[in-house]
């Protein structure tokens, strides 16, 4: 099986994680979370350590997309 993801330009990072399974069980899935900034982006921007924080003016709109495609299932 193959899983491909494509994130739009406004998603510079993504988190891929597997939720913990109950004792004695396994998980057969993972999670993709496209993110608009790195972890703690707001705090890091405030400290002058991250320049990639996306901000919108009041009333502005934000649109982006991501796609997930599987094959070989």
CSV table of N, CA and C in Angstrom, one decimal:
chain,number,residue,atom,x,y,z
A,1,UNK,N,0.8,-1.2,0.0
A,1,UNK,CA,0.0,0.0,0.0
A,1,UNK,C,0.9,1.2,0.0
A,2,UNK,N,0.4,2.3,-0.7
A,2,UNK,CA,1.1,3.5,-0.7
A,2,UNK,C,0.2,4.7,-0.4
A,3,UNK,N,0.6,5.6,0.4
A,3,UNK,CA,-0.1,6.8,0.7
A,3,UNK,C,0.7,8.0,0.3
A,4,UNK,N,0.1,8.9,-0.5
A,4,UNK,CA,0.8,10.1,-0.9
A,4,UNK,C,0.0,11.3,-0.3
A,5,UNK,N,0.7,12.4,0.1
A,5,UNK,CA,0.0,13.6,0.5
A,5,UNK,C,0.6,14.8,-0.3
A,6,UNK,N,-0.2,15.7,-0.5
A,6,UNK,CA,0.2,17.0,-1.2
A,6,UNK,C,-0.4,18.1,-0.4
A,7,UNK,N,0.5,19.0,0.1
A,7,UNK,CA,0.0,20.1,0.9
A,7,UNK,C,0.2,21.4,0.1
A,8,UNK,N,-0.7,22.3,0.1
A,8,UNK,CA,-0.6,23.6,-0.6
A,8,UNK,C,0.5,24.4,0.0
A,9,UNK,N,0.9,25.5,-0.6
A,9,UNK,CA,2.0,26.3,-0.2
A,9,UNK,C,1.9,27.0,1.1
A,10,UNK,N,0.6,27.2,1.6
A,10,UNK,CA,0.4,27.8,2.9
A,10,UNK,C,0.5,26.8,4.0
A,11,UNK,N,0.8,25.6,3.7
A,11,UNK,CA,1.0,24.6,4.8
A,11,UNK,C,2.5,24.2,4.7
A,12,UNK,N,3.4,25.0,5.4
A,12,UNK,CA,4.8,24.7,5.3
A,12,UNK,C,5.3,23.5,6.0
A,13,UNK,N,4.5,23.0,7.0
A,13,UNK,CA,4.9,21.8,7.8
A,13,UNK,C,3.7,20.9,8.0
A,14,UNK,N,4.0,19.7,8.4
A,14,UNK,CA,2.9,18.8,8.7
A,14,UNK,C,3.4,17.9,9.9
A,15,UNK,N,2.5,17.5,10.7
A,15,UNK,CA,2.7,16.5,11.7
A,15,UNK,C,2.1,15.2,11.3
A,16,UNK,N,2.9,14.1,11.4
A,16,UNK,CA,2.5,12.8,11.1
A,16,UNK,C,2.6,12.0,12.4
A,17,UNK,N,1.6,11.4,12.9
A,17,UNK,CA,1.7,10.7,14.2
A,17,UNK,C,0.7,9.5,14.2
A,18,UNK,N,1.0,8.6,15.1
A,18,UNK,CA,0.2,7.5,15.3
A,18,UNK,C,-0.3,7.5,16.8
A,19,UNK,N,-1.6,7.5,16.9
A,19,UNK,CA,-2.2,7.6,18.3
A,19,UNK,C,-1.8,6.3,19.1
A,20,UNK,N,-1.6,6.4,20.4
A,20,UNK,CA,-1.2,5.3,21.2
A,20,UNK,C,-2.3,4.2,21.2
A,21,UNK,N,-2.0,3.0,21.1
A,21,UNK,CA,-3.0,1.9,21.1
A,21,UNK,C,-3.2,1.4,22.6
A,22,UNK,N,-4.4,1.0,22.9
A,22,UNK,CA,-4.6,0.4,24.2
A,22,UNK,C,-3.7,-0.8,24.4
A,23,UNK,N,-3.4,-1.1,25.6
A,23,UNK,CA,-2.5,-2.3,25.9
A,23,UNK,C,-2.9,-3.5,25.2
A,24,UNK,N,-2.0,-4.2,24.5
A,24,UNK,CA,-2.3,-5.4,23.9
A,24,UNK,C,-2.9,-5.3,22.5
A,25,UNK,N,-3.1,-4.0,22.0
A,25,UNK,CA,-3.7,-3.8,20.7
A,25,UNK,C,-2.7,-3.0,19.8
A,26,UNK,N,-3.0,-3.0,18.5
A,26,UNK,CA,-2.2,-2.2,17.6
A,26,UNK,C,-3.1,-1.3,16.8
A,27,UNK,N,-2.6,-0.3,16.3
A,27,UNK,CA,-3.3,0.7,15.4
A,27,UNK,C,-3.0,0.4,14.0
A,28,UNK,N,-4.0,0.5,13.1
A,28,UNK,CA,-3.8,0.3,11.7
A,28,UNK,C,-3.9,1.6,10.9
A,29,UNK,N,-3.7,2.7,11.5
A,29,UNK,CA,-3.7,4.0,10.8
A,29,UNK,C,-2.8,5.0,11.5
A,30,UNK,N,-2.5,6.0,10.7
A,30,UNK,CA,-1.7,7.1,11.2
A,30,UNK,C,-2.5,8.4,10.9
A,31,UNK,N,-2.0,9.5,11.4
A,31,UNK,CA,-2.7,10.8,11.2
A,31,UNK,C,-1.8,11.8,10.6
A,32,UNK,N,-2.4,12.6,9.6
A,32,UNK,CA,-1.7,13.7,9.0
A,32,UNK,C,-2.3,15.0,9.4
A,33,UNK,N,-1.5,15.9,9.9
A,33,UNK,CA,-2.1,17.2,10.3
A,33,UNK,C,-1.3,18.3,9.5
A,34,UNK,N,-1.8,18.8,8.4
A,34,UNK,CA,-1.1,20.0,7.8
A,34,UNK,C,-1.2,21.2,8.7
A,35,UNK,N,-0.1,21.9,8.8
A,35,UNK,CA,0.0,23.0,9.8
A,35,UNK,C,0.5,24.3,9.1
A,36,UNK,N,-0.1,25.4,9.5
A,36,UNK,CA,0.3,26.7,8.9
A,36,UNK,C,1.6,27.2,9.5
A,37,UNK,N,2.1,26.6,10.6
A,37,UNK,CA,3.3,27.1,11.2
A,37,UNK,C,3.9,26.0,12.1
A,38,UNK,N,5.2,26.1,12.4
A,38,UNK,CA,5.8,25.1,13.3
A,38,UNK,C,5.2,25.2,14.7
A,39,UNK,N,5.5,24.2,15.5
A,39,UNK,CA,5.0,24.1,16.8
A,39,UNK,C,5.5,25.4,17.6
A,40,UNK,N,4.5,26.0,18.3
A,40,UNK,CA,4.8,27.2,19.1
A,40,UNK,C,5.2,28.4,18.2
A,41,UNK,N,4.7,28.4,17.0
A,41,UNK,CA,5.0,29.5,16.0
A,41,UNK,C,4.6,30.9,16.6
A,42,UNK,N,3.5,31.0,17.3
A,42,UNK,CA,3.1,32.3,17.8
A,42,UNK,C,4.1,32.8,18.8
A,43,UNK,N,4.5,31.9,19.8
A,43,UNK,CA,5.5,32.3,20.8
A,43,UNK,C,6.9,32.6,20.2
A,44,UNK,N,7.3,31.8,19.2
A,44,UNK,CA,8.6,31.9,18.6
A,44,UNK,C,8.6,33.2,17.8
A,45,UNK,N,7.5,33.6,17.1
A,45,UNK,CA,7.5,34.8,16.3
A,45,UNK,C,7.6,36.0,17.3
A,46,UNK,N,6.9,35.9,18.4
A,46,UNK,CA,6.9,37.0,19.4
A,46,UNK,C,8.4,37.2,19.9
A,47,UNK,N,9.1,36.1,20.0
A,47,UNK,CA,10.5,36.2,20.5
A,47,UNK,C,11.5,36.5,19.4
A,48,UNK,N,11.0,36.7,18.2
A,48,UNK,CA,11.9,37.0,17.1
A,48,UNK,C,12.6,35.8,16.5
A,49,UNK,N,12.2,34.6,16.8
A,49,UNK,CA,12.9,33.4,16.4
A,49,UNK,C,12.2,32.7,15.2
A,50,UNK,N,11.1,33.2,14.7
A,50,UNK,CA,10.3,32.5,13.6
A,50,UNK,C,9.7,33.6,12.8
A,51,UNK,N,10.1,33.7,11.5
A,51,UNK,CA,9.5,34.7,10.6
A,51,UNK,C,8.4,34.2,9.7
A,52,UNK,N,8.0,32.9,9.9
A,52,UNK,CA,7.1,32.3,9.0
A,52,UNK,C,5.6,32.4,9.4
A,53,UNK,N,5.3,33.1,10.5
A,53,UNK,CA,4.0,33.1,11.0
A,53,UNK,C,3.0,33.8,10.0
A,54,UNK,N,1.9,33.1,9.7
A,54,UNK,CA,0.9,33.6,8.8
A,54,UNK,C,-0.1,34.4,9.6
A,55,UNK,N,-0.4,35.6,9.1
A,55,UNK,CA,-1.4,36.5,9.8
A,55,UNK,C,-2.4,37.0,8.8
A,56,UNK,N,-3.6,37.3,9.2
A,56,UNK,CA,-4.6,37.9,8.4
A,56,UNK,C,-5.1,39.1,9.0
A,57,UNK,N,-5.4,40.1,8.2
A,57,UNK,CA,-6.1,41.3,8.6
A,57,UNK,C,-7.5,41.0,9.0
A,58,UNK,N,-8.1,41.7,9.9
A,58,UNK,CA,-9.6,41.5,10.2
A,58,UNK,C,-10.4,41.5,9.0
A,59,UNK,N,-11.3,40.5,8.9
A,59,UNK,CA,-12.2,40.4,7.7
A,59,UNK,C,-11.6,39.7,6.5
A,60,UNK,N,-10.3,39.4,6.5
A,60,UNK,CA,-9.6,38.7,5.4
A,60,UNK,C,-10.0,37.3,5.4
A,61,UNK,N,-9.8,36.6,4.2
A,61,UNK,CA,-10.1,35.2,4.1
A,61,UNK,C,-8.8,34.4,3.8
A,62,UNK,N,-8.8,33.2,4.3
A,62,UNK,CA,-7.7,32.3,4.1
A,62,UNK,C,-8.2,31.0,3.5
A,63,UNK,N,-7.6,30.6,2.4
A,63,UNK,CA,-8.0,29.4,1.7
A,63,UNK,C,-6.7,28.6,1.4
A,64,UNK,N,-6.8,27.3,1.6
A,64,UNK,CA,-5.7,26.4,1.2
A,64,UNK,C,-6.3,25.0,1.1
A,65,UNK,N,-5.5,24.1,0.5
A,65,UNK,CA,-6.0,22.7,0.3
A,65,UNK,C,-4.9,21.7,0.6
A,66,UNK,N,-5.3,20.5,0.9
A,66,UNK,CA,-4.4,19.4,0.9
A,66,UNK,C,-5.1,18.2,0.4
A,67,UNK,N,-4.3,17.2,-0.1
A,67,UNK,CA,-4.9,16.0,-0.7
A,67,UNK,C,-4.1,14.8,-0.2
A,68,UNK,N,-4.9,13.7,0.0
A,68,UNK,CA,-4.4,12.4,0.4
A,68,UNK,C,-4.8,11.4,-0.6
A,69,UNK,N,-3.9,10.7,-1.2
A,69,UNK,CA,-4.2,9.7,-2.2
A,69,UNK,C,-3.6,8.3,-1.8
A,70,UNK,N,-4.3,7.3,-1.9
A,70,UNK,CA,-3.8,5.9,-1.6
A,70,UNK,C,-3.9,5.1,-2.8
A,71,UNK,N,-3.0,4.1,-2.9
A,71,UNK,CA,-3.0,3.2,-4.0
A,71,UNK,C,-2.5,1.8,-3.5
A,72,UNK,N,-2.8,0.8,-4.2
A,72,UNK,CA,-2.3,-0.6,-3.9
A,72,UNK,C,-3.1,-1.2,-2.7
A,73,UNK,N,-4.3,-0.7,-2.5
A,73,UNK,CA,-5.2,-1.2,-1.5
A,73,UNK,C,-6.0,-2.3,-2.0
